[in-house]
């Protein structure tokens, strides 16, 4: 195992070197002038203002095949650290003539890397503009600057449209990574396994990836864990697990286009429950921690028992369920939140009905259609919250209008209204306003244009942007197209105005 990447972690000089070696984040390299090489470096970010180094330019990933061997931590009082060995086989297509390109990878050491079967040399990050001979790779990890980039210099260089397979052998000790806000995310080591929840750019803590939802791909997984542990990822089991010599290998296939932040491969003491199906035939596969207390297990079972009904209900409103399968991973441990990982949300400690409805709705809003920029997060959280208001109405608990009124009525301080859900900032992605004012925005929109246009536009949004991503402007355009109304002032009021929206949309 190569340890040299460690010495590049942290430090001002390293940051300078890192930025020099990577080129400007988000900037796409200029095409060569006549007489110059037309081969340029792919950008080190896709240009998301909130996370400049998330994702990469110059190529599109088509498929990730992740072969992981994971040993959970030793029993207490040893540190909560696991041992991880991975082989990522990445099929990608160049979208420009490429001299170099990057993958995102954080906290892991790369042992070997090849392009179309030809090994690349491991070299120290070069200073900006310096030449490196031959096919090579280098890894910059600067925790202070939150820059984690694995640069590949393929030789021969890649032509636009060329398909190649990159194989990365990597690994290390897993810890408990933190996002920009200080919340646990990524490959979160737990004593009994790992909870893997990577929103917004935590997938790079467990595989080399273009870690942005504008580059969706399909996935396959082969996860080997000590016998007795269960590994659960997205999608379906293409074949049963296999056990030999004290290790069990679990196979999962996720054949739908999937954003990196929605990838999971959680490991624990799970009761893996046989698939049952929704009325429309969606197989539902649940994994429930065997250590849940009786009370939490009862809550969880009651909530999971409603998943098929939730899919039926949301299909009737939003159109066909977008993926091959569904189901839940319920961990006895907690990261402090649940995540709508594609086809298989992850829950902390237990699954309550409201949260299950929320994560189910995300499969349409967030997963089938992802926010093109993290700035558009209200399209995820507003919709998932609003769908839960609708579910509560369906269940006879309270109407969506009552939920709206409950949000609208109380006096709130100015700081609450100052917050712009249309531009929440990287530290505001999961603020309460994104969820609740986001849901209220959708309810007000429904009141504004009527049920028929509201749901027709919702279905058109999912259909048109399925397997892809869209912005708040794209969303507004669809609602204007379907309703025939100019909604500029509406969205300005609800997404940006730093005050309580007028009472126009409140029941008298
Ligand atoms: N998207 C998740 C949900 O369903 C929440 C993620 C919260 N993440 C965080 N770092 N706080 O609402
Ligand atoms: Zn959510």
Short mmCIF file of C-alpha atoms and ligand atoms in Angstrom, two decimals:
data_model
loop_
_atom_site.label_atom_id
_atom_site.label_comp_id
_atom_site.label_asym_id
_atom_site.label_seq_id
_atom_site.Cartn_x
_atom_site.Cartn_y
_atom_site.Cartn_z
CA UNK A 1 0.00 0.00 0.00
CA UNK A 2 1.33 3.41 -0.94
CA UNK A 3 1.30 5.88 1.91
CA UNK A 4 2.69 8.91 0.17
CA UNK A 5 -0.63 10.65 -0.39
CA UNK A 6 -0.81 11.23 3.37
CA UNK A 7 2.00 13.71 3.32
CA UNK A 8 0.04 15.92 0.95
CA UNK A 9 -2.77 16.36 3.45
CA UNK A 10 -3.10 19.80 5.00
CA UNK A 11 -0.81 22.82 4.86
CA UNK A 12 -0.81 26.05 2.94
CA UNK A 13 2.00 25.16 0.57
CA UNK A 14 0.16 22.01 -0.30
CA UNK A 15 -3.02 23.95 -1.00
CA UNK A 16 -1.15 26.17 -3.46
CA UNK A 17 0.42 23.16 -5.07
CA UNK A 18 -2.92 21.43 -5.15
CA UNK A 19 -4.65 24.26 -6.93
CA UNK A 20 -1.76 24.62 -9.35
CA UNK A 21 -1.71 20.92 -10.13
CA UNK A 22 -5.46 20.81 -10.64
CA UNK A 23 -6.24 23.92 -12.65
CA UNK A 24 -9.18 26.17 -11.85
CA UNK A 25 -12.18 24.46 -10.37
CA UNK A 26 -15.15 24.47 -12.65
CA UNK A 27 -13.35 26.19 -15.48
CA UNK A 28 -13.47 24.08 -18.58
CA UNK A 29 -10.19 24.07 -20.37
CA UNK A 30 -10.01 26.23 -23.47
CA UNK A 31 -9.72 24.38 -26.78
CA UNK A 32 -6.25 24.55 -28.24
CA UNK A 33 -5.34 27.45 -30.52
CA UNK A 34 -4.02 26.54 -33.96
CA UNK A 35 -0.61 25.03 -33.58
CA UNK A 36 -1.26 24.10 -29.94
CA UNK A 37 -2.45 20.77 -28.60
CA UNK A 38 -6.18 20.30 -28.73
CA UNK A 39 -5.83 17.92 -25.79
CA UNK A 40 -6.53 19.73 -22.53
CA UNK A 41 -7.10 18.85 -18.88
CA UNK A 42 -10.64 18.13 -17.75
CA UNK A 43 -11.87 20.59 -15.11
CA UNK A 44 -11.54 19.61 -11.46
CA UNK A 45 -15.20 20.48 -10.79
CA UNK A 46 -18.44 20.58 -12.77
CA UNK A 47 -18.95 24.22 -11.86
CA UNK A 48 -21.33 23.90 -8.92
CA UNK A 49 -20.90 27.17 -7.04
CA UNK A 50 -21.54 25.54 -3.65
CA UNK A 51 -19.01 22.70 -4.11
CA UNK A 52 -16.45 23.85 -6.69
CA UNK A 53 -14.45 20.61 -6.62
CA UNK A 54 -17.41 18.22 -6.73
CA UNK A 55 -17.60 16.20 -9.93
CA UNK A 56 -15.19 16.66 -12.79
CA UNK A 57 -15.15 17.91 -16.37
CA UNK A 58 -14.08 16.31 -19.62
CA UNK A 59 -15.88 12.98 -19.40
CA UNK A 60 -19.10 11.22 -18.49
CA UNK A 61 -19.17 8.10 -16.37
CA UNK A 62 -21.39 5.34 -17.72
CA UNK A 63 -20.96 2.64 -15.08
CA UNK A 64 -19.25 2.05 -11.74
CA UNK A 65 -18.49 -1.50 -10.69
CA UNK A 66 -17.50 -1.45 -7.02
CA UNK A 67 -15.78 -4.46 -5.52
CA UNK A 68 -15.38 -3.82 -1.80
CA UNK A 69 -14.00 -5.86 1.08
CA UNK A 70 -14.82 -4.37 4.45
CA UNK A 71 -13.97 -5.36 8.01
CA UNK A 72 -15.99 -3.48 10.63
CA UNK A 73 -14.20 -2.19 13.76
CA UNK A 74 -13.02 -4.48 16.51
CA UNK A 75 -15.31 -4.49 19.56
CA UNK A 76 -15.15 -1.69 22.11
CA UNK A 77 -12.97 0.02 23.33
CA UNK A 78 -11.01 0.02 20.07
CA UNK A 79 -11.48 3.12 17.88
CA UNK A 80 -14.41 3.14 15.48
CA UNK A 81 -12.37 2.41 12.38
CA UNK A 82 -12.86 -0.21 9.72
CA UNK A 83 -10.57 -1.75 7.14
CA UNK A 84 -11.55 -1.13 3.53
CA UNK A 85 -10.15 -2.54 0.30
CA UNK A 86 -11.75 -1.53 -2.97
CA UNK A 87 -11.44 -2.08 -6.69
CA UNK A 88 -13.47 0.43 -8.69
CA UNK A 89 -13.94 -0.32 -12.38
CA UNK A 90 -15.18 2.83 -14.05
CA UNK A 91 -16.47 2.94 -17.62
CA UNK A 92 -16.36 6.47 -18.93
CA UNK A 93 -16.52 8.35 -22.20
CA UNK A 94 -14.40 11.41 -22.90
CA UNK A 95 -16.42 14.52 -23.80
CA UNK A 96 -13.37 16.50 -24.96
CA UNK A 97 -9.89 15.64 -26.15
CA UNK A 98 -8.30 14.84 -22.80
CA UNK A 99 -4.74 15.24 -21.68
CA UNK A 100 -5.63 14.68 -17.99
CA UNK A 101 -8.80 14.14 -16.01
CA UNK A 102 -9.74 13.90 -12.35
CA UNK A 103 -11.73 11.67 -10.05
CA UNK A 104 -12.81 12.70 -6.54
CA UNK A 105 -11.42 10.51 -3.76
CA UNK A 106 -11.09 11.42 -0.09
CA UNK A 107 -9.31 9.68 2.77
CA UNK A 108 -8.30 6.59 0.80
CA UNK A 109 -4.93 5.61 -0.63
CA UNK A 110 -4.62 4.57 -4.25
CA UNK A 111 -2.50 1.48 -4.68
CA UNK A 112 -2.78 1.02 -8.44
CA UNK A 113 -4.58 2.57 -11.37
CA UNK A 114 -4.91 1.47 -14.97
CA UNK A 115 -6.53 2.81 -18.12
CA UNK A 116 -7.79 0.16 -20.53
CA UNK A 117 -5.60 -2.37 -18.78
CA UNK A 118 -2.39 -0.35 -18.99
CA UNK A 119 -0.96 0.50 -15.57
CA UNK A 120 -0.27 4.14 -14.69
CA UNK A 121 2.73 5.21 -12.62
CA UNK A 122 2.13 6.72 -9.20
CA UNK A 123 3.84 10.13 -9.01
CA UNK A 124 3.92 13.09 -6.63
CA UNK A 125 1.59 15.97 -7.60
CA UNK A 126 3.50 18.17 -10.06
CA UNK A 127 3.63 21.94 -9.73
CA UNK A 128 1.30 23.89 -12.00
CA UNK A 129 2.10 23.60 -15.66
CA UNK A 130 4.83 21.01 -15.14
CA UNK A 131 5.09 18.14 -17.58
CA UNK A 132 4.75 14.58 -16.34
CA UNK A 133 6.08 11.76 -18.49
CA UNK A 134 3.93 8.90 -19.61
CA UNK A 135 0.75 7.47 -18.18
CA UNK A 136 0.54 8.47 -14.51
CA UNK A 137 -1.69 9.40 -11.61
CA UNK A 138 -1.35 11.57 -8.53
CA UNK A 139 -3.59 12.30 -5.58
CA UNK A 140 -4.05 15.64 -3.82
CA UNK A 141 -5.81 15.53 -0.46
CA UNK A 142 -6.11 18.84 1.32
CA UNK A 143 -8.60 18.50 4.19
CA UNK A 144 -8.29 22.17 5.21
CA UNK A 145 -9.19 23.41 1.73
CA UNK A 146 -11.63 20.50 1.23
CA UNK A 147 -9.88 19.57 -1.99
CA UNK A 148 -9.64 15.88 -2.81
CA UNK A 149 -8.66 15.11 -6.36
CA UNK A 150 -7.15 12.07 -8.00
CA UNK A 151 -5.63 13.16 -11.31
CA UNK A 152 -5.12 10.69 -14.14
CA UNK A 153 -2.85 11.40 -17.08
CA UNK A 154 -3.81 8.84 -19.72
CA UNK A 155 -1.35 7.88 -22.43
CA UNK A 156 -2.21 7.76 -25.19
CA UNK A 157 -4.38 10.84 -24.63
CA UNK A 158 -8.13 10.38 -24.99
CA UNK A 159 -10.14 11.63 -27.93
CA UNK A 160 -13.61 13.10 -27.45
CA UNK A 161 -16.11 10.27 -27.72
CA UNK A 162 -13.59 7.61 -26.74
CA UNK A 163 -14.74 5.00 -24.21
CA UNK A 164 -12.21 3.77 -21.68
CA UNK A 165 -12.18 1.66 -18.57
CA UNK A 166 -10.33 2.98 -15.54
CA UNK A 167 -9.57 0.52 -12.75
CA UNK A 168 -8.57 1.94 -9.38
CA UNK A 169 -7.29 -0.25 -6.56
CA UNK A 170 -7.57 1.69 -3.35
CA UNK A 171 -8.25 1.34 0.34
CA UNK A 172 -7.53 2.45 3.84
CA UNK A 173 -8.88 2.81 7.32
CA UNK A 174 -12.45 4.06 7.41
CA UNK A 175 -13.44 6.73 9.92
CA UNK A 176 -16.47 8.98 10.35
CA UNK A 177 -16.18 11.73 7.73
CA UNK A 178 -17.89 15.11 8.16
CA UNK A 179 -19.57 17.28 5.56
CA UNK A 180 -19.01 21.03 5.20
CA UNK A 181 -21.50 21.64 8.04
CA UNK A 182 -19.88 19.14 10.37
CA UNK A 183 -22.54 16.43 9.96
CA UNK A 184 -21.57 12.78 9.56
CA UNK A 185 -21.72 11.53 5.99
CA UNK A 186 -20.04 9.27 3.46
CA UNK A 187 -18.78 5.90 4.66
CA UNK A 188 -19.74 6.37 8.32
CA UNK A 189 -18.02 3.62 10.29
CA UNK A 190 -20.19 2.07 13.00
CA UNK A 191 -19.14 -0.59 15.47
CA UNK A 192 -21.31 -3.18 13.74
CA UNK A 193 -20.65 -2.08 10.15
CA UNK A 194 -21.14 1.15 8.23
CA UNK A 195 -23.98 3.56 7.43
CA UNK A 196 -23.34 4.92 3.97
CA UNK A 197 -25.12 8.21 3.24
CA UNK A 198 -23.29 10.61 0.96
CA UNK A 199 -25.30 13.79 0.38
CA UNK A 200 -24.04 16.13 -0.95
CA UNK A 201 -20.50 15.03 -1.98
CA UNK A 202 -19.53 12.23 0.39
CA UNK A 203 -19.33 9.37 -2.10
CA UNK A 204 -15.71 10.31 -2.64
CA UNK A 205 -15.05 9.00 0.90
CA UNK A 206 -15.60 5.45 -0.34
CA UNK A 207 -14.99 5.26 -4.10
CA UNK A 208 -13.27 7.25 -6.82
CA UNK A 209 -16.09 9.15 -8.46
CA UNK A 210 -17.19 12.16 -10.41
CA UNK A 211 -19.11 13.24 -7.32
CA UNK A 212 -21.92 15.35 -8.74
CA UNK A 213 -25.47 14.53 -9.77
CA UNK A 214 -24.99 15.97 -13.27
CA UNK A 215 -22.98 12.84 -14.05
CA UNK A 216 -25.36 9.97 -13.31
CA UNK A 217 -24.35 6.39 -14.00
CA UNK A 218 -25.41 2.79 -13.41
CA UNK A 219 -23.80 0.70 -10.66
CA UNK A 220 -22.96 -2.85 -9.73
CA UNK A 221 -21.59 -3.98 -6.37
CA UNK A 222 -19.73 -6.93 -4.94
CA UNK A 223 -19.32 -6.40 -1.22
CA UNK A 224 -17.42 -8.89 0.91
CA UNK A 225 -17.89 -8.75 4.68
CA UNK A 226 -17.23 -11.10 7.60
CA UNK A 227 -19.69 -13.99 7.62
CA UNK A 228 -22.83 -12.99 9.52
CA UNK A 229 -22.73 -9.36 8.37
CA UNK A 230 -25.15 -8.21 5.67
CA UNK A 231 -24.20 -5.66 2.98
CA UNK A 232 -27.08 -3.80 1.31
CA UNK A 233 -26.72 -1.51 -1.67
CA UNK A 234 -29.03 0.02 -4.27
CA UNK A 235 -31.30 -1.93 -6.58
CA UNK A 236 -31.70 -5.68 -6.70
CA UNK A 237 -29.69 -8.79 -5.85
CA UNK A 238 -28.76 -10.28 -9.24
CA UNK A 239 -27.74 -13.48 -7.47
CA UNK A 240 -27.64 -14.78 -3.92
CA UNK A 241 -24.79 -14.04 -1.57
CA UNK A 242 -21.95 -16.54 -1.33
CA UNK A 243 -20.06 -17.57 1.79
CA UNK A 244 -16.59 -19.12 1.94
CA UNK A 245 -13.80 -19.14 4.53
CA UNK A 246 -15.64 -16.88 6.95
CA UNK A 247 -16.48 -14.18 4.38
CA UNK A 248 -19.77 -13.46 2.64
CA UNK A 249 -20.00 -11.67 -0.69
CA UNK A 250 -23.19 -9.74 -1.43
CA UNK A 251 -24.12 -8.78 -5.00
CA UNK A 252 -26.28 -5.80 -5.91
CA UNK A 253 -27.18 -4.22 -9.26
CA UNK A 254 -28.53 -0.70 -9.75
CA UNK A 255 -29.39 -0.51 -13.46
CA UNK A 256 -31.09 2.91 -13.32
CA UNK A 257 -29.20 6.15 -13.80
CA UNK A 258 -28.13 7.19 -10.33
CA UNK A 259 -26.53 10.27 -8.78
CA UNK A 260 -23.40 9.58 -6.74
CA UNK A 261 -24.85 11.03 -3.52
CA UNK A 262 -27.64 8.43 -3.69
CA UNK A 263 -25.30 5.45 -3.69
CA UNK A 264 -25.19 3.24 -0.61
CA UNK A 265 -23.49 0.03 0.46
CA UNK A 266 -24.39 -0.20 4.12
CA UNK A 267 -23.10 -3.01 6.30
CA UNK A 268 -24.60 -4.28 9.52
CA UNK A 269 -26.51 -6.94 11.39
CA UNK A 270 -29.53 -6.75 9.14
CA UNK A 271 -32.57 -8.90 8.82
CA UNK A 272 -32.84 -8.91 5.02
CA UNK A 273 -36.49 -9.36 4.21
CA UNK A 274 -37.74 -11.09 1.10
CA UNK A 275 -39.19 -8.92 -1.57
CA UNK A 276 -42.89 -8.18 -1.62
CA UNK A 277 -44.30 -5.83 -4.25
CA UNK A 278 -46.33 -2.67 -4.70
CA UNK A 279 -49.60 -2.94 -6.63
CA UNK A 280 -47.71 -1.87 -9.73
CA UNK A 281 -45.15 -4.65 -9.20
CA UNK A 282 -42.20 -2.79 -7.69
CA UNK A 283 -40.21 -5.29 -5.57
CA UNK A 284 -39.61 -4.00 -2.05
CA UNK A 285 -36.55 -5.30 -0.19
CA UNK A 286 -35.99 -4.16 3.39
CA UNK A 287 -32.99 -4.55 5.69
CA UNK A 288 -33.75 -3.96 9.36
CA UNK A 289 -31.12 -3.99 12.09
CA UNK A 290 -31.66 -7.03 14.34
CA UNK A 291 -30.71 -4.90 17.36
CA UNK A 292 -33.66 -2.45 17.24
CA UNK A 293 -35.50 -2.24 20.56
CA UNK A 294 -39.00 -3.75 20.55
CA UNK A 295 -40.58 -0.28 20.51
CA UNK A 296 -38.46 0.94 17.62
CA UNK A 297 -38.96 -2.30 15.75
CA UNK A 298 -42.73 -1.95 16.11
CA UNK A 299 -42.65 1.65 14.81
CA UNK A 300 -40.34 0.62 11.99
CA UNK A 301 -42.40 -2.39 10.93
CA UNK A 302 -45.62 -0.37 10.92
CA UNK A 303 -43.99 2.33 8.75
CA UNK A 304 -42.32 -0.09 6.33
CA UNK A 305 -45.63 -1.92 6.03
CA UNK A 306 -47.02 1.20 4.35
CA UNK A 307 -44.32 1.49 1.67
CA UNK A 308 -46.35 -0.32 -1.00
CA UNK A 309 -49.35 1.94 -0.33
CA UNK A 310 -47.12 5.00 -0.48
CA UNK A 311 -45.77 3.94 -3.88
CA UNK A 312 -49.34 3.40 -5.13
CA UNK A 313 -50.42 6.80 -3.83
CA UNK A 314 -47.44 8.71 -5.21
CA UNK A 315 -47.71 6.90 -8.57
CA UNK A 316 -51.31 8.11 -8.81
CA UNK A 317 -50.09 11.71 -8.35
CA UNK A 318 -46.58 11.85 -9.84
CA UNK A 319 -46.53 9.07 -12.46
CA UNK A 320 -44.88 5.63 -12.53
CA UNK A 321 -42.33 4.72 -9.85
CA UNK A 322 -39.03 5.46 -11.62
CA UNK A 323 -36.75 2.55 -10.57
CA UNK A 324 -36.40 -1.26 -10.54
CA UNK A 325 -36.94 -1.72 -6.82
CA UNK A 326 -37.56 -0.10 -3.48
CA UNK A 327 -37.11 -0.83 0.22
CA UNK A 328 -35.39 0.50 3.32
CA UNK A 329 -32.26 0.11 5.37
CA UNK A 330 -33.00 0.76 9.04
CA UNK A 331 -29.91 0.96 11.22
CA UNK A 332 -29.84 0.79 14.99
CA UNK A 333 -27.11 3.46 14.82
CA UNK A 334 -27.64 7.07 13.83
CA UNK A 335 -26.05 9.72 11.64
CA UNK A 336 -28.73 12.15 12.84
CA UNK A 337 -30.91 11.96 9.72
CA UNK A 338 -32.35 9.68 7.06
CA UNK A 339 -31.30 9.76 3.42
CA UNK A 340 -33.26 8.91 0.29
CA UNK A 341 -30.51 6.67 -1.20
CA UNK A 342 -31.83 5.51 -4.55
CA UNK A 343 -34.28 2.62 -4.33
CA UNK A 344 -33.25 2.05 -0.71
CA UNK A 345 -33.33 4.90 1.83
CA UNK A 346 -31.25 4.67 4.99
CA UNK A 347 -32.87 5.48 8.36
CA UNK A 348 -31.20 6.32 11.67
CA UNK A 349 -32.38 4.37 14.74
CA UNK A 350 -35.90 3.70 13.43
CA UNK A 351 -38.22 4.52 10.53
CA UNK A 352 -41.22 6.67 11.34
CA UNK A 353 -44.12 6.84 8.90
CA UNK A 354 -43.66 10.51 8.05
CA UNK A 355 -39.98 10.00 7.26
CA UNK A 356 -40.72 6.91 5.19
CA UNK A 357 -43.25 8.91 3.14
CA UNK A 358 -40.67 11.70 2.76
CA UNK A 359 -37.91 9.38 1.51
CA UNK A 360 -40.33 7.54 -0.79
CA UNK A 361 -41.36 10.82 -2.44
CA UNK A 362 -37.70 11.67 -3.00
CA UNK A 363 -37.50 8.77 -5.44
CA UNK A 364 -39.42 11.00 -7.89
CA UNK A 365 -38.18 14.35 -6.59
CA UNK A 366 -34.43 14.36 -6.09
CA UNK A 367 -33.59 10.92 -7.43
CA UNK A 368 -35.31 10.48 -10.82
CA UNK A 369 -34.91 14.24 -11.29
CA UNK A 370 -31.97 15.66 -9.36
CA UNK A 371 -31.15 19.28 -8.61
CA UNK A 372 -28.74 20.42 -11.29
CA UNK A 373 -26.98 22.68 -8.81
CA UNK A 374 -26.99 22.25 -5.03
CA UNK A 375 -28.58 25.69 -4.91
CA UNK A 376 -31.79 24.02 -6.14
CA UNK A 377 -32.08 21.75 -3.08
CA UNK A 378 -35.59 23.09 -2.30
CA UNK A 379 -36.79 21.09 -5.33
CA UNK A 380 -35.79 17.98 -3.35
CA UNK A 381 -36.74 18.86 0.20
CA UNK A 382 -39.74 21.05 -0.58
CA UNK A 383 -41.28 18.28 -2.69
CA UNK A 384 -40.53 15.48 -0.25
CA UNK A 385 -42.03 17.53 2.58
CA UNK A 386 -45.06 18.48 0.51
CA UNK A 387 -45.63 14.87 -0.53
CA UNK A 388 -45.69 13.99 3.18
CA UNK A 389 -48.36 16.66 3.70
CA UNK A 390 -50.31 14.94 0.92
CA UNK A 391 -49.73 11.51 2.49
CA UNK A 392 -51.02 12.81 5.82
CA UNK A 393 -54.14 14.01 4.06
CA UNK A 394 -54.56 10.62 2.38
CA UNK A 395 -54.28 8.99 5.81
CA UNK A 396 -56.91 11.29 7.27
CA UNK A 397 -54.47 12.95 9.68
CA UNK A 398 -54.71 16.52 8.35
CA UNK A 399 -55.20 18.12 4.96
CA UNK A 400 -52.34 19.65 3.00
CA UNK A 401 -54.06 23.00 3.48
CA UNK A 402 -54.01 22.46 7.25
CA UNK A 403 -50.30 21.62 7.13
CA UNK A 404 -49.77 24.79 5.14
CA UNK A 405 -51.80 26.85 7.61
CA UNK A 406 -49.87 25.33 10.51
CA UNK A 407 -46.69 26.52 8.86
CA UNK A 408 -48.09 29.93 7.91
CA UNK A 409 -49.87 30.94 11.09
CA UNK A 410 -47.17 31.17 13.78
CA UNK A 411 -45.18 34.37 14.24
CA UNK A 412 -41.53 33.79 13.29
CA UNK A 413 -38.49 36.00 13.68
CA UNK A 414 -37.04 38.01 10.81
CA UNK A 415 -34.02 35.68 10.54
CA UNK A 416 -36.42 32.92 9.51
CA UNK A 417 -37.81 35.04 6.66
CA UNK A 418 -34.39 36.39 5.66
CA UNK A 419 -33.37 32.91 4.59
CA UNK A 420 -33.67 32.50 0.80
CA UNK A 421 -34.63 28.93 -0.03
CA UNK A 422 -33.74 29.58 -3.67
CA UNK A 423 -30.12 30.25 -2.66
CA UNK A 424 -29.57 28.70 0.78
CA UNK A 425 -25.78 28.50 0.59
CA UNK A 426 -23.75 25.32 1.21
CA UNK A 427 -24.33 25.60 4.96
CA UNK A 428 -28.08 26.05 4.51
CA UNK A 429 -28.90 23.05 2.32
CA UNK A 430 -30.81 21.30 5.09
CA UNK A 431 -32.19 24.29 6.97
CA UNK A 432 -35.80 23.98 8.13
CA UNK A 433 -36.90 26.68 5.69
CA UNK A 434 -35.73 24.61 2.70
CA UNK A 435 -38.13 21.88 3.81
CA UNK A 436 -41.09 23.85 5.13
CA UNK A 437 -41.10 27.04 3.13
CA UNK A 438 -40.24 24.74 0.21
CA UNK A 439 -43.37 22.67 0.85
CA UNK A 440 -45.43 25.82 1.37
CA UNK A 441 -44.15 27.12 -1.98
CA UNK A 442 -45.55 24.05 -3.69
CA UNK A 443 -48.85 24.28 -1.88
CA UNK A 444 -49.18 27.96 -2.79
CA UNK A 445 -48.34 27.06 -6.40
CA UNK A 446 -51.09 24.45 -6.35
CA UNK A 447 -53.60 26.99 -5.01
CA UNK A 448 -52.39 29.51 -7.58
CA UNK A 449 -52.78 27.35 -10.72
CA UNK A 450 -55.25 24.67 -9.61
CA UNK A 451 -54.93 20.93 -8.99
CA UNK A 452 -55.10 19.85 -12.58
CA UNK A 453 -52.22 21.99 -13.86
CA UNK A 454 -50.24 21.44 -10.65
CA UNK A 455 -50.15 17.65 -10.94
CA UNK A 456 -49.91 17.58 -14.72
CA UNK A 457 -46.81 19.77 -14.49
CA UNK A 458 -45.37 17.61 -11.69
CA UNK A 459 -45.70 14.51 -13.90
CA UNK A 460 -44.23 16.35 -16.89
CA UNK A 461 -41.27 17.51 -14.75
CA UNK A 462 -40.48 13.94 -13.72
CA UNK A 463 -41.02 12.57 -17.22
CA UNK A 464 -38.98 15.19 -19.03
CA UNK A 465 -36.05 15.31 -16.62
CA UNK A 466 -36.06 11.62 -15.61
CA UNK A 467 -32.54 10.12 -15.26
CA UNK A 468 -31.20 13.65 -15.34
CA UNK A 469 -31.27 16.94 -13.47
CA UNK A 470 -33.01 20.28 -13.70
CA UNK A 471 -32.82 23.77 -12.22
CA UNK A 472 -35.44 25.93 -10.51
CA UNK A 473 -35.70 27.84 -13.80
CA UNK A 474 -36.46 24.60 -15.67
CA UNK A 475 -39.11 23.88 -13.05
CA UNK A 476 -40.70 27.30 -13.40
CA UNK A 477 -40.69 26.94 -17.19
CA UNK A 478 -42.62 23.64 -17.01
CA UNK A 479 -45.19 25.15 -14.65
CA UNK A 480 -45.59 28.16 -16.95
CA UNK A 481 -45.92 25.89 -19.99
CA UNK A 482 -48.63 23.77 -18.39
CA UNK A 483 -50.55 26.51 -16.58
CA UNK A 484 -50.21 29.16 -19.25
CA UNK A 485 -49.41 31.67 -16.49
CA UNK A 486 -46.43 33.94 -15.94
CA UNK A 487 -45.04 32.69 -12.63
CA UNK A 488 -41.99 34.95 -12.37
CA UNK A 489 -43.41 37.05 -9.53
CA UNK A 490 -44.69 33.95 -7.75
CA UNK A 491 -41.30 32.25 -7.64
CA UNK A 492 -39.54 35.50 -6.77
CA UNK A 493 -41.83 35.89 -3.75
CA UNK A 494 -41.52 32.32 -2.54
CA UNK A 495 -37.89 31.50 -3.28
CA UNK A 496 -36.17 34.84 -2.73
CA UNK A 497 -38.23 37.53 -0.98
CA UNK A 498 -36.86 38.03 2.52
CA UNK A 499 -40.21 38.33 4.19
CA UNK A 500 -43.30 36.32 4.94
CA UNK A 501 -45.22 35.81 1.69
CA UNK A 502 -48.57 37.64 1.68
CA UNK A 503 -51.66 35.82 2.92
CA UNK A 504 -53.01 35.28 -0.61
CA UNK A 505 -52.57 31.50 -0.36
CA UNK A 506 -53.93 31.05 3.16
CA UNK A 507 -57.39 29.71 3.94
CA UNK A 508 -59.48 32.63 5.27
N1 LIG B 1 -31.90 14.56 2.18
C1 LIG B 1 -32.11 14.07 3.51
C2 LIG B 1 -33.61 14.05 3.73
O1 LIG B 1 -34.29 13.23 3.36
C3 LIG B 1 -31.47 14.86 4.58
C4 LIG B 1 -30.00 14.91 4.56
C5 LIG B 1 -29.53 15.68 5.73
N2 LIG B 1 -28.12 15.78 5.69
C6 LIG B 1 -27.43 16.48 6.56
N3 LIG B 1 -26.16 16.54 6.41
N4 LIG B 1 -28.02 17.10 7.52
O2 LIG B 1 -34.22 14.95 4.18
ZN1 LIG B 2 -35.51 15.00 2.26
#
